[in-house]
XYZ file of C-alpha atoms in Angstrom:
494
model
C 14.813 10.948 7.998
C 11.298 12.261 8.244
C 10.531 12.774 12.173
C 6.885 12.281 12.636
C 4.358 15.081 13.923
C 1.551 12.645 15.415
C 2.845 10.740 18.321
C 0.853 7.716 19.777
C 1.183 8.336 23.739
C 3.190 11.755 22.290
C 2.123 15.564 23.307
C -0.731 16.741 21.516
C -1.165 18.073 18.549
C -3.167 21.001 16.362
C -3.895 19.648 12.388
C -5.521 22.220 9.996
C -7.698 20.082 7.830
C -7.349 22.735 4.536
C -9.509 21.692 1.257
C -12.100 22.680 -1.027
C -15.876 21.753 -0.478
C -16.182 17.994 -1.235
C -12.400 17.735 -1.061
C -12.643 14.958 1.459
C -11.903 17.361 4.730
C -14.356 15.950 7.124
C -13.806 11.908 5.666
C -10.300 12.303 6.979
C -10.621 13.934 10.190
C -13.077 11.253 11.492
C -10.405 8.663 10.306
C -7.346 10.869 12.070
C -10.062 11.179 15.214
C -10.382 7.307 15.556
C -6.475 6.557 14.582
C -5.720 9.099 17.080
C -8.181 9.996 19.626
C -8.239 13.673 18.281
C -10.941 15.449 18.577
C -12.854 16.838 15.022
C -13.301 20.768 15.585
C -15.963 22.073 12.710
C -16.337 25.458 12.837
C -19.541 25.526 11.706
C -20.890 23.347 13.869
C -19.207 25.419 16.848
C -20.766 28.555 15.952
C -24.410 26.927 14.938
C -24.326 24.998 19.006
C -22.894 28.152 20.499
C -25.642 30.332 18.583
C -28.171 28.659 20.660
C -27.051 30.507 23.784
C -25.711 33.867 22.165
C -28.457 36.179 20.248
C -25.465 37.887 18.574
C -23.566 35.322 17.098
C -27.544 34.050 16.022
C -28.069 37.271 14.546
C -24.447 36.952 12.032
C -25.679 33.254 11.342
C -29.231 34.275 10.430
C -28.112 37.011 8.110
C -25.561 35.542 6.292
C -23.083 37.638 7.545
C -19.528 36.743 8.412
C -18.651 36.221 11.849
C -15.800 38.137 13.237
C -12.438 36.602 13.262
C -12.122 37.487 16.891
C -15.169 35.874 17.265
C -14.093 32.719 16.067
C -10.689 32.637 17.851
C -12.036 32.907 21.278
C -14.625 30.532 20.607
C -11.770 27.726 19.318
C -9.831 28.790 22.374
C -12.673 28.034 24.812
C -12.983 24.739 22.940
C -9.475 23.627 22.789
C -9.283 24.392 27.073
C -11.892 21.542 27.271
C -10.852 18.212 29.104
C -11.376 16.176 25.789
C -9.090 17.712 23.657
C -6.008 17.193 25.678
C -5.110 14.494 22.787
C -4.573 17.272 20.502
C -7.509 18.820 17.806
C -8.521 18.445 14.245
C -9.757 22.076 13.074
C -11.999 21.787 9.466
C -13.389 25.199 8.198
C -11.050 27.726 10.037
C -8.629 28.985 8.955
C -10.106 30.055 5.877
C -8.207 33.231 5.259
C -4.588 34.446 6.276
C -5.427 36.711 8.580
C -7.656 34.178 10.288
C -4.319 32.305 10.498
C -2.600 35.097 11.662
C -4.961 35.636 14.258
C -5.018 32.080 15.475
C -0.790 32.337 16.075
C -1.752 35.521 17.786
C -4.663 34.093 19.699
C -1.541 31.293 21.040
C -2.626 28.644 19.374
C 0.044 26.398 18.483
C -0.596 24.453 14.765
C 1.360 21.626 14.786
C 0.760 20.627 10.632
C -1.603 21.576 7.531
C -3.149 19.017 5.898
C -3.640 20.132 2.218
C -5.683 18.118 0.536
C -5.219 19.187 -3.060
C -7.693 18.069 -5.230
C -8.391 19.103 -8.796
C -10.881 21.519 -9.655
C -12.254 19.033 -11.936
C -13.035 16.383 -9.745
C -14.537 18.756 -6.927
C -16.775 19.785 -9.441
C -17.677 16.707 -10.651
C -18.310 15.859 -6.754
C -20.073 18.964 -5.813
C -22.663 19.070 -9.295
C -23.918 15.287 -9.010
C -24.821 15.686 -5.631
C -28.647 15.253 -5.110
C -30.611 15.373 -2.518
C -33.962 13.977 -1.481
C -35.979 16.475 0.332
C -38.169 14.168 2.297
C -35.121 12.481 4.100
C -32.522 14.875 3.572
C -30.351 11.927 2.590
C -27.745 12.791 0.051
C -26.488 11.041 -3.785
C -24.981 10.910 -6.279
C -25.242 10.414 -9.883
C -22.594 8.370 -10.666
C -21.052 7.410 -7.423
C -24.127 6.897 -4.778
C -27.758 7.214 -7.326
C -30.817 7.178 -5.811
C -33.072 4.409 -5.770
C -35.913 4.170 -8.637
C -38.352 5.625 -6.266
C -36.789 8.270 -4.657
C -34.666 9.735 -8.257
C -38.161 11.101 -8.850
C -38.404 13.721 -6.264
C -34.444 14.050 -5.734
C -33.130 17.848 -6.213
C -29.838 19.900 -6.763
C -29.390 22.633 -4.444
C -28.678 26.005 -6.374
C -25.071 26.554 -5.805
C -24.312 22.997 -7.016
C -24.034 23.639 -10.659
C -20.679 23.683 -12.372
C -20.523 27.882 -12.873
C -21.311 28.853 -9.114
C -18.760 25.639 -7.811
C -16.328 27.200 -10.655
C -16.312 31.051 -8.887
C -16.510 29.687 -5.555
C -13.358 28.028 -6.542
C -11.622 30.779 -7.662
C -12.209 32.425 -3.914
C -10.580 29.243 -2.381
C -7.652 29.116 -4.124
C -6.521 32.822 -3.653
C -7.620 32.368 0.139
C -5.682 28.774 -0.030
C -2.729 29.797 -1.301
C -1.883 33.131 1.206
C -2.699 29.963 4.025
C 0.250 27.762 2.442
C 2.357 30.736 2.203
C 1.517 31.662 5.519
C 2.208 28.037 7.343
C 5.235 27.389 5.295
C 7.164 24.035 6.063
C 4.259 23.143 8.095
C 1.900 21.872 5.173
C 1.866 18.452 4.211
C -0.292 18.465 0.789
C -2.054 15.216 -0.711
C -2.038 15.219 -4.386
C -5.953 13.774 -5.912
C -6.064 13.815 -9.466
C -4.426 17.100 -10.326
C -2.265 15.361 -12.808
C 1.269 16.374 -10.543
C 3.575 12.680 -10.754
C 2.597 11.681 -6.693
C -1.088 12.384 -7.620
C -3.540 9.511 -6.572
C -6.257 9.024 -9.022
C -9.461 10.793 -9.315
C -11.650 8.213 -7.868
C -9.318 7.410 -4.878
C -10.862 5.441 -1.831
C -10.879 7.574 1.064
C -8.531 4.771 3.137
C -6.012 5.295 0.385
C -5.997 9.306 0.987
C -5.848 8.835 4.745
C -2.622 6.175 3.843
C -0.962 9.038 2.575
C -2.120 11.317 4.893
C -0.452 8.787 8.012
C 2.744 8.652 6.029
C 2.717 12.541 6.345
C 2.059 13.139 9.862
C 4.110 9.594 10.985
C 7.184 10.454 9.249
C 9.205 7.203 9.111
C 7.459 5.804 11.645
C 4.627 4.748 8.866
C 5.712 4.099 4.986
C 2.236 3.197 3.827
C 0.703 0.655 1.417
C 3.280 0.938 -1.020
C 7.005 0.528 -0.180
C 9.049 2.320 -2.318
C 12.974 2.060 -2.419
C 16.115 2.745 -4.657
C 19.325 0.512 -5.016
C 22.366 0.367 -6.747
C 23.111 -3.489 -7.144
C 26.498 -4.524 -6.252
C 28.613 -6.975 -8.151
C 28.163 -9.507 -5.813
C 24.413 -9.615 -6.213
C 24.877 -9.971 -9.913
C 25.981 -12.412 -12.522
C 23.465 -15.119 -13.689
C 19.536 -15.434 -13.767
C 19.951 -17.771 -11.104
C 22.079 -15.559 -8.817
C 19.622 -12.546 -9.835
C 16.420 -14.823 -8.807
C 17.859 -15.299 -5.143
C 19.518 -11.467 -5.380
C 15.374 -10.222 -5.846
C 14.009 -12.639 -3.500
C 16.147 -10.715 -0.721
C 15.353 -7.604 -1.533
C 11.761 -8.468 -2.000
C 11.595 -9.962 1.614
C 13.427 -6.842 2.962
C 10.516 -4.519 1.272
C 7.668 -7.415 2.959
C 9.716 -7.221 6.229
C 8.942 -3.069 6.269
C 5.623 -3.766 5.213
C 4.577 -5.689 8.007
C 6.933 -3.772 10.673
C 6.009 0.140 9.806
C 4.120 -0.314 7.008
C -0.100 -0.997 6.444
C 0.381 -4.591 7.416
C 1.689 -3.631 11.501
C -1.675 -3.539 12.881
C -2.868 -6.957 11.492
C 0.513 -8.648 12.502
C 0.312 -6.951 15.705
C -2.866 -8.614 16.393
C -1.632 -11.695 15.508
C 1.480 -13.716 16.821
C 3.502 -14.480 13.882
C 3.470 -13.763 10.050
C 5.021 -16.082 7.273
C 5.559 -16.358 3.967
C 3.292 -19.014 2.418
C 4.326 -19.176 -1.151
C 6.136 -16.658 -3.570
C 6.920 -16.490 -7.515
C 9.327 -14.497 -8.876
C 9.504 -13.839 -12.943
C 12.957 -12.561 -14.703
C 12.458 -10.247 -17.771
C 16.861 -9.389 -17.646
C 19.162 -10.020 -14.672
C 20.894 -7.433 -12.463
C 24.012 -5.368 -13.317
C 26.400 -4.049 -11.299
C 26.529 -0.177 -10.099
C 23.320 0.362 -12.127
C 20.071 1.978 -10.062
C 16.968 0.174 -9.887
C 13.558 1.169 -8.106
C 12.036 -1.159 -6.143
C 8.436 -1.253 -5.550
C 5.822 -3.636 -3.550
C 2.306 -2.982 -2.353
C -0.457 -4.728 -0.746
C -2.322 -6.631 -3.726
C -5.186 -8.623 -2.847
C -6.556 -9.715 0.696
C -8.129 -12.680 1.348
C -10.171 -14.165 4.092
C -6.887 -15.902 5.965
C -4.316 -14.219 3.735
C -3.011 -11.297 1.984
C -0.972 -11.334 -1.344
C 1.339 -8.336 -2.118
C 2.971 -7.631 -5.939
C 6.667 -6.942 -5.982
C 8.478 -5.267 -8.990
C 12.087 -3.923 -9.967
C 12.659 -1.876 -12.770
C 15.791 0.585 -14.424
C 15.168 3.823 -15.718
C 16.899 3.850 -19.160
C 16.661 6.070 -22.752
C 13.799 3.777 -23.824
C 12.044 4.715 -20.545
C 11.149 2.481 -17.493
C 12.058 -0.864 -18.086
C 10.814 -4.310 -15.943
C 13.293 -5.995 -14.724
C 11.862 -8.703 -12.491
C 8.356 -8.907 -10.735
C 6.294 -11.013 -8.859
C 4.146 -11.867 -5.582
C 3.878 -13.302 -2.141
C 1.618 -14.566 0.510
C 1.118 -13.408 3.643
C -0.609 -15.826 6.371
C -1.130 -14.226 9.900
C -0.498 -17.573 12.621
C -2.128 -17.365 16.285
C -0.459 -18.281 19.278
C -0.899 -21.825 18.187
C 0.281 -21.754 15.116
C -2.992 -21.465 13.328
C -3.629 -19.487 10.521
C -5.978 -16.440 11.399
C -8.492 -14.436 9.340
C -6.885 -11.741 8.462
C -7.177 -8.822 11.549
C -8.837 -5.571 9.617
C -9.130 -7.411 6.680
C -11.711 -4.741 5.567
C -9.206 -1.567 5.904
C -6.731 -3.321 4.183
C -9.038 -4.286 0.894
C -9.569 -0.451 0.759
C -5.858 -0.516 0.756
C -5.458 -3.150 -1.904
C -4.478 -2.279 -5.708
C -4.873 1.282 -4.491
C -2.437 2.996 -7.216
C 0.789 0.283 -7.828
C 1.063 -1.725 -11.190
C -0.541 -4.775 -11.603
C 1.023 -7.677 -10.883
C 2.363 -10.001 -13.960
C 0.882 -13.472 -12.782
C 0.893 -15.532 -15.212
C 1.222 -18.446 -13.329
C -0.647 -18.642 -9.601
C 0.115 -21.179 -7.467
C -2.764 -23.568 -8.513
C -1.685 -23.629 -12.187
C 2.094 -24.357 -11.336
C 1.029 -27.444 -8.767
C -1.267 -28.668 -11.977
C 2.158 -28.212 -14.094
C 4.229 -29.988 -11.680
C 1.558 -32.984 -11.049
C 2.563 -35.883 -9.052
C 6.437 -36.682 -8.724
C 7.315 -40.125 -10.743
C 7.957 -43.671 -9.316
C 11.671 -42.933 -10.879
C 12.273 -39.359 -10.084
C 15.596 -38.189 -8.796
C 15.750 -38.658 -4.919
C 19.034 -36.836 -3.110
C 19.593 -36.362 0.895
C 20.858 -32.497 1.828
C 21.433 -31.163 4.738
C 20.925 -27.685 5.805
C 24.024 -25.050 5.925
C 24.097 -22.277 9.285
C 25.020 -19.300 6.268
C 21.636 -20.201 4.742
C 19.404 -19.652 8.376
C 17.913 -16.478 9.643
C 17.780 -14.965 13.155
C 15.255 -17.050 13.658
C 16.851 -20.241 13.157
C 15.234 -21.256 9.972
C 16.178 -21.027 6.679
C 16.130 -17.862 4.639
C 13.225 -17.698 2.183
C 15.946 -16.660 -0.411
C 17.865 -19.254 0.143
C 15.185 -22.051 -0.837
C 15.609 -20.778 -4.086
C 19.424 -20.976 -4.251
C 18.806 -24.472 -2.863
C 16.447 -25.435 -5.762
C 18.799 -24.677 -8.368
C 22.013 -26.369 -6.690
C 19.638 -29.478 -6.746
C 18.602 -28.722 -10.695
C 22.382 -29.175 -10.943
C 23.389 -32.212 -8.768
C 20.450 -33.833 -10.880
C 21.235 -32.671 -14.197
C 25.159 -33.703 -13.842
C 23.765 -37.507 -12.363
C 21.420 -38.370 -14.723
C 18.325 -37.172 -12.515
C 16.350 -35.995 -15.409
C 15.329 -37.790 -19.333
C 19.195 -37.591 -21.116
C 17.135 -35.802 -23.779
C 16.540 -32.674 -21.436
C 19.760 -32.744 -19.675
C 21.976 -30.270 -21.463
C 19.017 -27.960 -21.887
C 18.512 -27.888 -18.170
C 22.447 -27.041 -17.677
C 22.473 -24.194 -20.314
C 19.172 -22.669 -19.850
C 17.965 -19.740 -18.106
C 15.523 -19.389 -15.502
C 12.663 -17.277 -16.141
C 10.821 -17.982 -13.433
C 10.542 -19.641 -9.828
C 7.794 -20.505 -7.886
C 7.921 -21.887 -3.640
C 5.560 -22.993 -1.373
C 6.416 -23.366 2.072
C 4.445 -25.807 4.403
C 7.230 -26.289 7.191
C 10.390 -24.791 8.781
C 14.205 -26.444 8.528
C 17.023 -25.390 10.794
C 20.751 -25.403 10.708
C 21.767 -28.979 10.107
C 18.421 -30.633 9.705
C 18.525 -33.564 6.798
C 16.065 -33.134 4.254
C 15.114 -35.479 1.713
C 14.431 -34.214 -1.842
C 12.664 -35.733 -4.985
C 12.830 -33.501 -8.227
C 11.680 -34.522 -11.707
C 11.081 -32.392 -14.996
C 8.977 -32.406 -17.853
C 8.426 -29.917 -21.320
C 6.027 -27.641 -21.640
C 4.578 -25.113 -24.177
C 7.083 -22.282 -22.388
C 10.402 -24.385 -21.741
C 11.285 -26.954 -18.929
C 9.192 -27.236 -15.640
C 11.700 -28.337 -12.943
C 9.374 -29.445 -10.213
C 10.819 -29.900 -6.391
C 10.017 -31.794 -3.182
C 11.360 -30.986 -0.159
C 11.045 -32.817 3.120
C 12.390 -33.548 7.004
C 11.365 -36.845 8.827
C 8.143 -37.382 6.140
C 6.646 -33.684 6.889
C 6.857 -31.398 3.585
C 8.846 -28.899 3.984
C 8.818 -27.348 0.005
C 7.216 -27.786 -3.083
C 8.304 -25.517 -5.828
C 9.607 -25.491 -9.408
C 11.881 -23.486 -12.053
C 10.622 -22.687 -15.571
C 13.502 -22.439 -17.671
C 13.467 -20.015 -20.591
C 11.761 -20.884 -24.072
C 14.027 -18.419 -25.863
C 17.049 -19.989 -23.893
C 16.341 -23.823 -25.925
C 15.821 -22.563 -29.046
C 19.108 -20.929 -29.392
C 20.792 -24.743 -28.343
């Protein structure tokens, strides 16, 4: 287990912010500051306020010289004794060397964690030499990521140490300073990976709320796993055997990745707002089926947000000679219900889109939810109509039945109907022998333990195989409306 370092309510804390120029350093701490009331210590602009009432510290300012370490330290300790930084402090600029480190330990200053933001030297420069800068307002671009307006790109400049050779030697400097830190702080650093090609590297062009995810998942420990939840399993016989048993076999684990996700993962705030979350509607698509004792690696990740919802991709795969293979993936949505059961919009719904798609696969929908209610269309005059009634192994601890188990339910009724002549005689062998490929459920009420539910189901051919379409409901309120696609490949072979 990973104990965490930050603490909400916990005994403060000391984070050294370490980085190169434009790695993001001062982005973050305001972000760690307003997460967790920590207070943002620049050096610089310690020694620039505190220059205005000492002429010597002016005087190393003014000529470019470097201020003492000494210097430095007793200023930061002066700081840190203030009233507001009893929450713990964010230091950005110091330590730059080891022996400033050194002399911080020395100086009794406890450091708590090292934030190492390691960013390629490729993408700092690419930061650092399109910045320009308008030298009527001071404001700041850049050409590819922030360009000036038409009439200010005129008159725009680039300072002199901006260019790609002087960023390149000033590099050099950091990273023999950087390194002698690490080695210095040891276990204490916590390094971010930015496009330095490593395998836990976020892209170049990461948003800054996706750094900052990773960054809470480092300080947190297990009390945060991020926008991505990540797991291994080894599937046990029982969880195997057919399609079927693999679609409800995936649809629990997939509901034990949302559950983190909401609990300790990006999702807790918004469902902490809120008074319940629930599952709206999922789909689920079946490239192989599970097999016992092998490892699989589980992934799902916040995919889209929406106004009064949020959708999230899930995926399994196997690692094999060939390489990674998909072995199932899919999606879910996520509605957030006030204390009257209405759905809300979505509580820092514009966090969480910085959050969305951030660096997980994208998610094989081939068939959203409006296409597969067009496929299923209205149920027949002459469909198949059965009575069920609700089983206490299939309900959760909250007295309603599991979201898995809808899906077991929906293929025990493809059955009963298939085996009473519930579906054309033409189809009804092909239903019995045929795989399903995919599944897709939309839930619009709750049952419990011994509720009756009446259920309508009905069938028709398609392009890719057999649509089984089904209607769930308790006292005339929908409960369910879902269908299986059975596999193309599957009728062919019959």
């Amino acid at each position: 287990m990973s104990q965490p370092i930050v603490v909400p309510g916990g005994p403060p804390v000391n984070i050294i912010l370490l980085g190169p120029p434009a790695g993001g350093k001062g982005t973050q701490a305001n972000f760690l500051a307003e997460r967790f009331g920590m207070v943002h210590i620049s050096t610089g602009d310690l020694l620039r306020a505190r220059a205005k009432f000492l002429p010597s510290l002016a005087e190393y300012l003014s000529s470019g010289r470097l201020v003492p370490d000494d210097v430095v330290v007793s200023m930061l300790k002066e700081r840190l004794a203030d009233s507001d930084c009893s929450r713990g402090v964010l230091l950005d600029g110091f330590p730059r060397t080891r022996a400033q480190a050194e002399s911080l330990e020395k100086a009794g200053v406890n450091i708590s964690a090292v934030i190492h933001l390691k960013v390629a030297d490729e993408v700092v420069i690419e930061r650092i030499a399109g910045r320009r800068i308008d030298p009527l307002s001071g404001k700041i671009y850049h050409v590819k990521d922030n360009p000036p307006p038409p009439d200010v790109a005129r008159r725009v400049i680039q300072r002199e140490d901006d260019t790609p050779e002087k960023i390149r030697t000033r590099l050099v400097t950091y990273h023999q300073e950087r390194d002698a830190i690490l080695d210095f702080c040891g276990n204490r650093v916590k390094t971010i990976h930015v496009g330095d090609g490593s395998p836990e590297a976020l892209p170049a062009d990461v948003r800054p709320m996706c750094v900052f995810d990773e960054v809470r998942k480092a300080l947190e420990g297990d009390a945060y796993w991020g926008s991505v939840i990540r797991s291994e399993l080894i599937a046990k016989a029982f969880e195997c055997g057919t399609s079927s048993s693999t679609m409800v076999s995936l649809a629990r684990f997939f509901e034990h990745a949302r559950f983190r996700l909401v609990q300790k993962g990006c999702l807790a705030d918004a469902a902490a707002s809120s008074a319940q979350v629930v599952l709206r509607s999922q789909s689920l698509q079946l490239a192989s089926t599970l097999q016992p004792l092998v490892h699989y690696d589980l992934r799902t990740w916040l995919e889209e947000v929406r106004m009064h919802s949020v959708l999230l991709g899930h995926t399994i795969s196997r690692r094999s000679l060939r390489g990674t293979e998909t072995v199932a993936d899919g999606w879910a949505t996520l509605v957030f219900l006030d204390g009257r059961g209405r759905a809300m919009e979505v509580p820092g719904a514009a966090q969480l889109q910085d959050l969305a798609m951030s660096r997980a696969p994208k998610s094989s929908r081939t068939n959203p939810p409006k296409v597969i209610a067009e496929r299923m269309g209205d149920a027949p005059g002459n469909c198949w109509h059965h009575d069920s009634c609700v089983a206490a192994v299939d309900v959760d601890l909250r007295g309603r039945v599991h979201e898995a188990s809808c899906l077991a339910y929906m293929d025990r009724w493809r059955f009963l109907a298939a085996c009473n002549g519930g579906y054309p005689p033409e189809l009804e062998m092909s239903i019995l022998r045929a795989r399903t490929r995919q599944a897709y459920v939309a839930y619009m009420g709750y049952a419990a333990a011994g509720d009756r539910i009446h259920v309508r189901s009905w069938a028709r051919a398609t392009e890719e195989g057999i649509l089984l379409a089904f209607d769930a409901a308790k006292d005339s309120s929908s409960l369910l409306q879902g269908c299986l696609l059975l596999s193309q490949e599957d009728l062919s072979k019959l």
